[in-house]
Structures are given as structure tokens and as C-alpha cells.
Coordinates of C-alpha atoms in Angstrom, one line a residue:
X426 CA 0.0 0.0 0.0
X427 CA 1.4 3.7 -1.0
X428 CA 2.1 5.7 1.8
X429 CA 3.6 8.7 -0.2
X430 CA 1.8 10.7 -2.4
X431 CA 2.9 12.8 -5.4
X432 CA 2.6 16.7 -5.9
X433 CA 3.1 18.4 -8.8
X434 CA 7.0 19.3 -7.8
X435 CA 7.3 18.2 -4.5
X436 CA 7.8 14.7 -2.9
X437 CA 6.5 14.0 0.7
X438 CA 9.6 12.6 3.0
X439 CA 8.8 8.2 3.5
X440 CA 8.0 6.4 4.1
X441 CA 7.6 4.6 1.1
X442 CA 6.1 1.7 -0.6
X443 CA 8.0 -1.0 -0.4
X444 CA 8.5 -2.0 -4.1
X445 CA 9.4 1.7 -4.9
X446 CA 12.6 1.9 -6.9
X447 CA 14.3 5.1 -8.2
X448 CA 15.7 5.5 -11.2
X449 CA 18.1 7.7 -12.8
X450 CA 18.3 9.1 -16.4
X451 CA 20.9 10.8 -18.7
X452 CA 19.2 13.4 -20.9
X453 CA 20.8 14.7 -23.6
X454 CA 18.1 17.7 -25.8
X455 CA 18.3 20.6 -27.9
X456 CA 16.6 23.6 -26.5
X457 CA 15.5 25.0 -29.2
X458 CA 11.8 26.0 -29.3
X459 CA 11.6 25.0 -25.4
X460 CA 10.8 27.5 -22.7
X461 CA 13.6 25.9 -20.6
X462 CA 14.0 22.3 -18.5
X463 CA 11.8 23.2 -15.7
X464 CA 8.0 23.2 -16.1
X465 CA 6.1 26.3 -16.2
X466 CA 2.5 27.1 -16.9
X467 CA 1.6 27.9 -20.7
X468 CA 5.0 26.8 -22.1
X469 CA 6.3 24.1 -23.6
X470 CA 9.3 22.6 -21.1
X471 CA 11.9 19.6 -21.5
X472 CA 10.4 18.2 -17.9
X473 CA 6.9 18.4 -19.0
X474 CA 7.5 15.9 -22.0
X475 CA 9.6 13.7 -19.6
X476 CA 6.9 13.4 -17.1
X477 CA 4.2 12.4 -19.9
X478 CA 6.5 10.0 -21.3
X479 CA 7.7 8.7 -18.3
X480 CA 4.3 8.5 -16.6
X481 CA 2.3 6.5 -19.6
X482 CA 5.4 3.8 -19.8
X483 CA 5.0 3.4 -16.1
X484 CA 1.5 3.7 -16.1
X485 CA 1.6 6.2 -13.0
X486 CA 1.9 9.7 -12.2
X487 CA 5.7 10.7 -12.8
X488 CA 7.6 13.6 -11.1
X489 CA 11.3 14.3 -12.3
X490 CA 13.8 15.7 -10.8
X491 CA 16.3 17.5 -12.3
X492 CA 19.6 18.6 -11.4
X493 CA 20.4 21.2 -13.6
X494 CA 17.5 24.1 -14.4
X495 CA 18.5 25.3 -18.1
X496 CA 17.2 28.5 -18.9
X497 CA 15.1 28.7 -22.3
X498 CA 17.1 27.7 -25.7
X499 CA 20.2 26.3 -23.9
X500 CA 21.2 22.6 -24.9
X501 CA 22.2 19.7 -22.6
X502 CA 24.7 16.4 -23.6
X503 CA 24.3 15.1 -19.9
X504 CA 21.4 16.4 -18.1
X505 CA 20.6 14.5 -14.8
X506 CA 16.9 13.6 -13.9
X507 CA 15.5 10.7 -11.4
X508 CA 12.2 10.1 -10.3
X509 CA 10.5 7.2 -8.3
X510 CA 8.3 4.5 -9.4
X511 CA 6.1 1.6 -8.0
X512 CA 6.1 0.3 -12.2
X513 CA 8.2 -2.8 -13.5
X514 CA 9.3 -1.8 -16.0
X515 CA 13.7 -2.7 -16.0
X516 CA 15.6 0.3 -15.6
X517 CA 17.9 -0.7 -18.7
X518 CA 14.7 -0.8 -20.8
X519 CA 13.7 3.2 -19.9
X520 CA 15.3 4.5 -22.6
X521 CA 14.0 2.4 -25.2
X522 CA 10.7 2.7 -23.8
X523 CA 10.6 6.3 -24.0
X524 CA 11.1 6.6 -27.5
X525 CA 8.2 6.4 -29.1
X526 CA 6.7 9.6 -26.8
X527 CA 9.5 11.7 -26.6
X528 CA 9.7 14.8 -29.7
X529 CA 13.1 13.8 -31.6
X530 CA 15.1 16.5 -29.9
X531 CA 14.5 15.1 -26.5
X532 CA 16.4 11.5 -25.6
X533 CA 17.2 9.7 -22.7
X534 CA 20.6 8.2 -23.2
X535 CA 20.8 6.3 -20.3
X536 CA 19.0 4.8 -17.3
X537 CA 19.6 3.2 -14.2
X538 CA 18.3 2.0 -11.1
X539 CA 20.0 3.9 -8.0
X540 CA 19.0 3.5 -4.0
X541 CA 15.9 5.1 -2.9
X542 CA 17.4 7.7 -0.6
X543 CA 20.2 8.6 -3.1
X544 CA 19.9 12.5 -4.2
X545 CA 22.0 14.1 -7.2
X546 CA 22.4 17.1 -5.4
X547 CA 23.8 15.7 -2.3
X548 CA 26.6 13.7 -4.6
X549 CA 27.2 16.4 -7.3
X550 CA 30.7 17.8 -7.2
X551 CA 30.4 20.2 -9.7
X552 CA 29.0 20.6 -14.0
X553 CA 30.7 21.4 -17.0
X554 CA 29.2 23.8 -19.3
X555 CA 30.5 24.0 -23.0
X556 CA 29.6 27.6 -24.8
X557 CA 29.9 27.5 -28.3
X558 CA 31.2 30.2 -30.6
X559 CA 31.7 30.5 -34.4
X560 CA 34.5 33.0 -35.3
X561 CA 33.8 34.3 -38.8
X562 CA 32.9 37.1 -41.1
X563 CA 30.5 34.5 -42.6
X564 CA 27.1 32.3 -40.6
X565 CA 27.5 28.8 -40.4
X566 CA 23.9 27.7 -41.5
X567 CA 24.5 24.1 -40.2
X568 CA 25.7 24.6 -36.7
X569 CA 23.7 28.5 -35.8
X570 CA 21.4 27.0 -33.7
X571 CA 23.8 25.9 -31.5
X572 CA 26.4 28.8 -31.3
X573 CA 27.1 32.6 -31.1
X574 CA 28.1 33.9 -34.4
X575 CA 31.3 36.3 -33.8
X576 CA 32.1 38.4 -37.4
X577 CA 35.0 39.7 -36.1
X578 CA 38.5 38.0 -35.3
X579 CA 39.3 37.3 -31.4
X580 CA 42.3 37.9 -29.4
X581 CA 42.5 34.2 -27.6
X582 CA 45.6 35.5 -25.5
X583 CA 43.6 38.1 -24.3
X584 CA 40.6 36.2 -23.3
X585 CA 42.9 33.2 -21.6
X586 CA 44.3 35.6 -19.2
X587 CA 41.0 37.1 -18.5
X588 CA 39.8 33.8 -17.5
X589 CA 42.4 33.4 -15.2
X590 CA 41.2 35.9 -12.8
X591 CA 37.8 33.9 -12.9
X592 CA 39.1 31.2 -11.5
X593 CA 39.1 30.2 -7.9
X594 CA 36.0 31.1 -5.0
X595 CA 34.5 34.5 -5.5
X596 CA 31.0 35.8 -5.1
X597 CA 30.0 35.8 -8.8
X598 CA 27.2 38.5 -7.9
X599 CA 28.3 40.6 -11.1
X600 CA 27.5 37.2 -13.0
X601 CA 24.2 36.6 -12.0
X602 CA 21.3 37.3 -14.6
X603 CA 18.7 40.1 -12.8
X604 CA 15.6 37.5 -13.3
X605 CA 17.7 34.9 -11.0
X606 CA 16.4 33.5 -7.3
X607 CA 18.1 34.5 -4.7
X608 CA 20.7 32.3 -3.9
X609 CA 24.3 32.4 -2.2
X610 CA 26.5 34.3 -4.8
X611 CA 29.5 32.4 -3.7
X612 CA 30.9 30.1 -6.1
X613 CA 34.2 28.3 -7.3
X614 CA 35.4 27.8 -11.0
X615 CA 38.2 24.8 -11.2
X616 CA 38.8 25.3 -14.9
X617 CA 37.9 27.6 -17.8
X618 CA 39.7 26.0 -21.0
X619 CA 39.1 28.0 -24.3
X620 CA 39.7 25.5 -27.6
X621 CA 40.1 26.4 -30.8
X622 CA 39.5 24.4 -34.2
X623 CA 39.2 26.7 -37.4
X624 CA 36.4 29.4 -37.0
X625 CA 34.9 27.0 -34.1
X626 CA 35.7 28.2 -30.5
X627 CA 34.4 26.6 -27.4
X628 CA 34.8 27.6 -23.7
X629 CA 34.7 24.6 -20.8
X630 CA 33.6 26.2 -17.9
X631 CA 33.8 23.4 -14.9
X632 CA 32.3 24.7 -11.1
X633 CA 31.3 23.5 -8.2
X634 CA 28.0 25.3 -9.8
X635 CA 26.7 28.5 -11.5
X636 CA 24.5 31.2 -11.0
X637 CA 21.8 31.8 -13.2
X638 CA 22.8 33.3 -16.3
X639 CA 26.6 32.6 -14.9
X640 CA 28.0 31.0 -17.7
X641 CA 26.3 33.0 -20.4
X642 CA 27.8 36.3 -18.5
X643 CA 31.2 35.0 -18.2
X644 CA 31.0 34.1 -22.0
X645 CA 29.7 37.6 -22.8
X646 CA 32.9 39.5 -20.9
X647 CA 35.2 37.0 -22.1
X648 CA 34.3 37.8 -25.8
X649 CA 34.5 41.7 -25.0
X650 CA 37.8 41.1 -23.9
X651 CA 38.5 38.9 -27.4
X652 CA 37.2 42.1 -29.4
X653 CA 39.5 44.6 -27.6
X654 CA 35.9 46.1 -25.7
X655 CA 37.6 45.3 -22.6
X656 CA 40.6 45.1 -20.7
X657 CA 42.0 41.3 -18.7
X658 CA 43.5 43.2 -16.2
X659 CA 39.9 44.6 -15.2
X660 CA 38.1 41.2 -14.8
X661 CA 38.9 41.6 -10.5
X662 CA 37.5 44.7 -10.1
X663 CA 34.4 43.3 -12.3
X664 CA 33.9 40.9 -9.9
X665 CA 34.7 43.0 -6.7
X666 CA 31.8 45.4 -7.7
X667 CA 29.0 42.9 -7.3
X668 CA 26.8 44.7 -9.9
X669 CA 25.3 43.5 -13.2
X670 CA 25.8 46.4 -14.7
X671 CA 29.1 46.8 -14.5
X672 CA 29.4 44.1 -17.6
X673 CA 28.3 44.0 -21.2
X674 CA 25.8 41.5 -22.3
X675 CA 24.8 38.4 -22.1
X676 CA 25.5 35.5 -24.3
X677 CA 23.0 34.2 -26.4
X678 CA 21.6 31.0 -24.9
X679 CA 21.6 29.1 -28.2
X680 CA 25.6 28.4 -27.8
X681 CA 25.5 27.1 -24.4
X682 CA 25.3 23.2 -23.3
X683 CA 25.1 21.8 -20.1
X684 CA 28.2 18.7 -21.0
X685 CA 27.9 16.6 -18.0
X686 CA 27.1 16.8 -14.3
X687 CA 29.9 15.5 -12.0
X688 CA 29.8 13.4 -9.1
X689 CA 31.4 12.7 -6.2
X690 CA 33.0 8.8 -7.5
X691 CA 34.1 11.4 -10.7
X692 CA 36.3 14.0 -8.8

């Protein structure tokens, strides 16, 4: 007998039913034409179709729980979501199953069955974002939903040492879109590697986590600093002066991906 109920984005403490099993997914999608991963009145959402899906293969009502909120238009490779279940339905046959009610630009890559107290947020060490940009007089037709088109050439150099003074714990408060919830400001970027191949340019940003809009706003002053807008040796006081405003704009979202979520057996 279920002695847990489900509401809409919340999950009642146990206890639970004792054939309840939680299982874990790998979601890769491209966020074009979705209002974002979390699920929001009036607008289409990435959680929204995995709910549906999830709930008519196990033929119950299905709340996911996602580790990562991307804003609307940004992409994910390795999005993390889990959600209980009192179904049979194997783990290893999830993805399969979900298939045939998922739109093409939504897949589950992988699945598996974790314990029923495990949480992604208490085991994440950190995410990697990748933000995508195409260096060119000229549009790339084939890749422009997926990256920020740059017409003019980039000073690399400059933009590597501007990154350096990124690195490290700081409160990121300059960082932090003005739409955002209110959140501690304090973060800490491991690693900000900028690779180049022809006119493609992407930036790895790994954190313990980022604020929202972080990533896109980081991106944003890095390329000002690439274009000569901006000086690297100004990025500290940038992030000493805790004020949006004190930074150009933001990054489309179209160029950014969430890569992968990291996790404590990973560090």
C-alpha cells in the first residue's frame, strides 16, 4: 500500500512503498523552441514531455527531478533527472521505452536504477558547461542553432588571461542574470579552458556550480575582452563590484550546453 503521495513538484519525506525503486536518467536535448527544463505554466518545457512519457510507460503519475534548471534555448549532452516508481518496468529498458513519446530533440541516453534515498544534489561535485562560438565574417547555417556567431577575429591570449582571474571562490554576484532567485553568490570555477579548431571556439567552464545566467555572463565578458571592448587586467575589479551592470551582455543561450554533471566517485 502507497504511503507517499505525489505533488506536482514536490515529494512527501517516506516512508515509502515497499516496491518503490528510483531510477536515474541521462538526458541529452536541444533547446530550441523549449521555454527551458523546468516546467512552467503555458509553455512548452523539457520536464513536461519527460513526465508524460515517463508516466504512460509506467502507467503512473511521474515527477522528475532535475539537477540542472537550463534557462530557455540552452542545450544539454548530460542532463541528470531521477524520479521514483512503483512500475516494473527494468531500468535498462527506460530509454528504449521512451522513445516512441519523446519529440526527436529530446532523448534519454541512459538509465539506471539507484537507492531510494540517493539524491544528485547531495553527490554532485560540480558541472561542466561548454559555450559554443563561431569565429567568422560569414554564418555557419549548419551549426547557428547551437552557437554565437562572432564576425569579427578574437584575441584568444587576451581572453585566456582574463579567465584566469575567474578562476578560484568569489562571489560571482556581477555574474548573476537580474531575473535569478536568490541564492548564495558564492561560487568556485576549477577550470575555464578555451579551444580552438578553425572558426569553431568553445569555452569549458567546470564549477562546483553556476549562478543563473553565470555561464552566459562570463562568456559575454570574455568575448569583449577577445574584441578589444575590454581590458583582462579589469576582470577583478568586475567581480569586486558585485553589480550586473558593470558588464556588457549576455551571451545568447543558443551556444551554451550543459556537457555533463559530475559526481562525487568522478572527482
Amino acid at each position: 500500500m502507497a504511503i507517499t503521495e505525489y505533488i506536482p513538484g514536490k515529494r512527501l519525506k517516506g516512508p515509502f512503498p515497499e516496491n518503490e525503486r528510483q531510477i536515474k536518467l541521462v538526458v541529452a536535448y536541444d533547446g530550441t523552441g523549449f521555454f527551458g527544463y523546468q516546467k512552467q505554466a503555458h509553455h512548452e518545457t523539457i520536464q513536461e514531455h519527460l513526465e508524460n512519457a515517463l508516466s504512460k510507460i509506467c502507467n503512473e503519475p511521474i515527477v522528475v527531478y532535475g539537477i540542472s534548471r537550463t534557462d530557455a534555448g540552452v542545450h544539454a549532452k548530460g542532463q541528470i533527472v531521477s524520479f521514483f516508481t512503483t512500475g516494473s518496468i527494468p531500468a535498462e529498458n527506460v530509454a528504449r521505452a521512451t522513445i516512441a513519446f519523446l519529440p526527436p530533440t529530446i532523448v534519454v541516453r541512459s538509465a539506471e536504477e539507484v537507492p531510494r534515498e540517493w539524491r544528485a544534489r547531495h553527490t554532485m561535485v560540480g558541472k561542466e558547461y561548454v559555450y559554443r562560438l563561431h569565429v567568422s565574417p560569414v554564418e555557419n547555417p549548419i551549426t547557428m542553432r547551437y552557437h554565437w556567431h562572432i564576425k569579427k577575429s578574437l584575441s584568444f591570449d587576451a581572453m585566456r588571461e582574463g579567465s584566469t582571474h575567474l578562476l578560484g571562490t568569489h562571489d560571482f554576484t556581477t555574474f548573476k542574470g537580474a531575473n535569478g532567485n536568490p541564492t548564495d553568490p558564492i561560487r568556485t570555477i576549477h577550470s575555464i579552458d578555451i579551444r580552438i579548431e578553425g572558426e569553431s571556439v568553445t569555452i569549458h567552464f567546470i564549477g562546483d556550480g553556476f549562478l543563473y545566467n553565470m555561464v552566459r555572463n562570463l562568456t559575454g565578458l570574455l568575448v569583449d575582452i577577445g574584441l578589444g571592448k575590454r581590458k583582462a587586467s579589469d576582470v577583478p575589479k568586475y567581480i569586486e563590484a558585485c553589480d550586473r551592470k558593470v558588464i556588457g551582455k549576455t551571451a545568447p543561450a543558443k551556444g551554451l550546453c550543459l556537457e555533463r554533471v559530475i559526481f562525487e566517485e568522478e572527482r
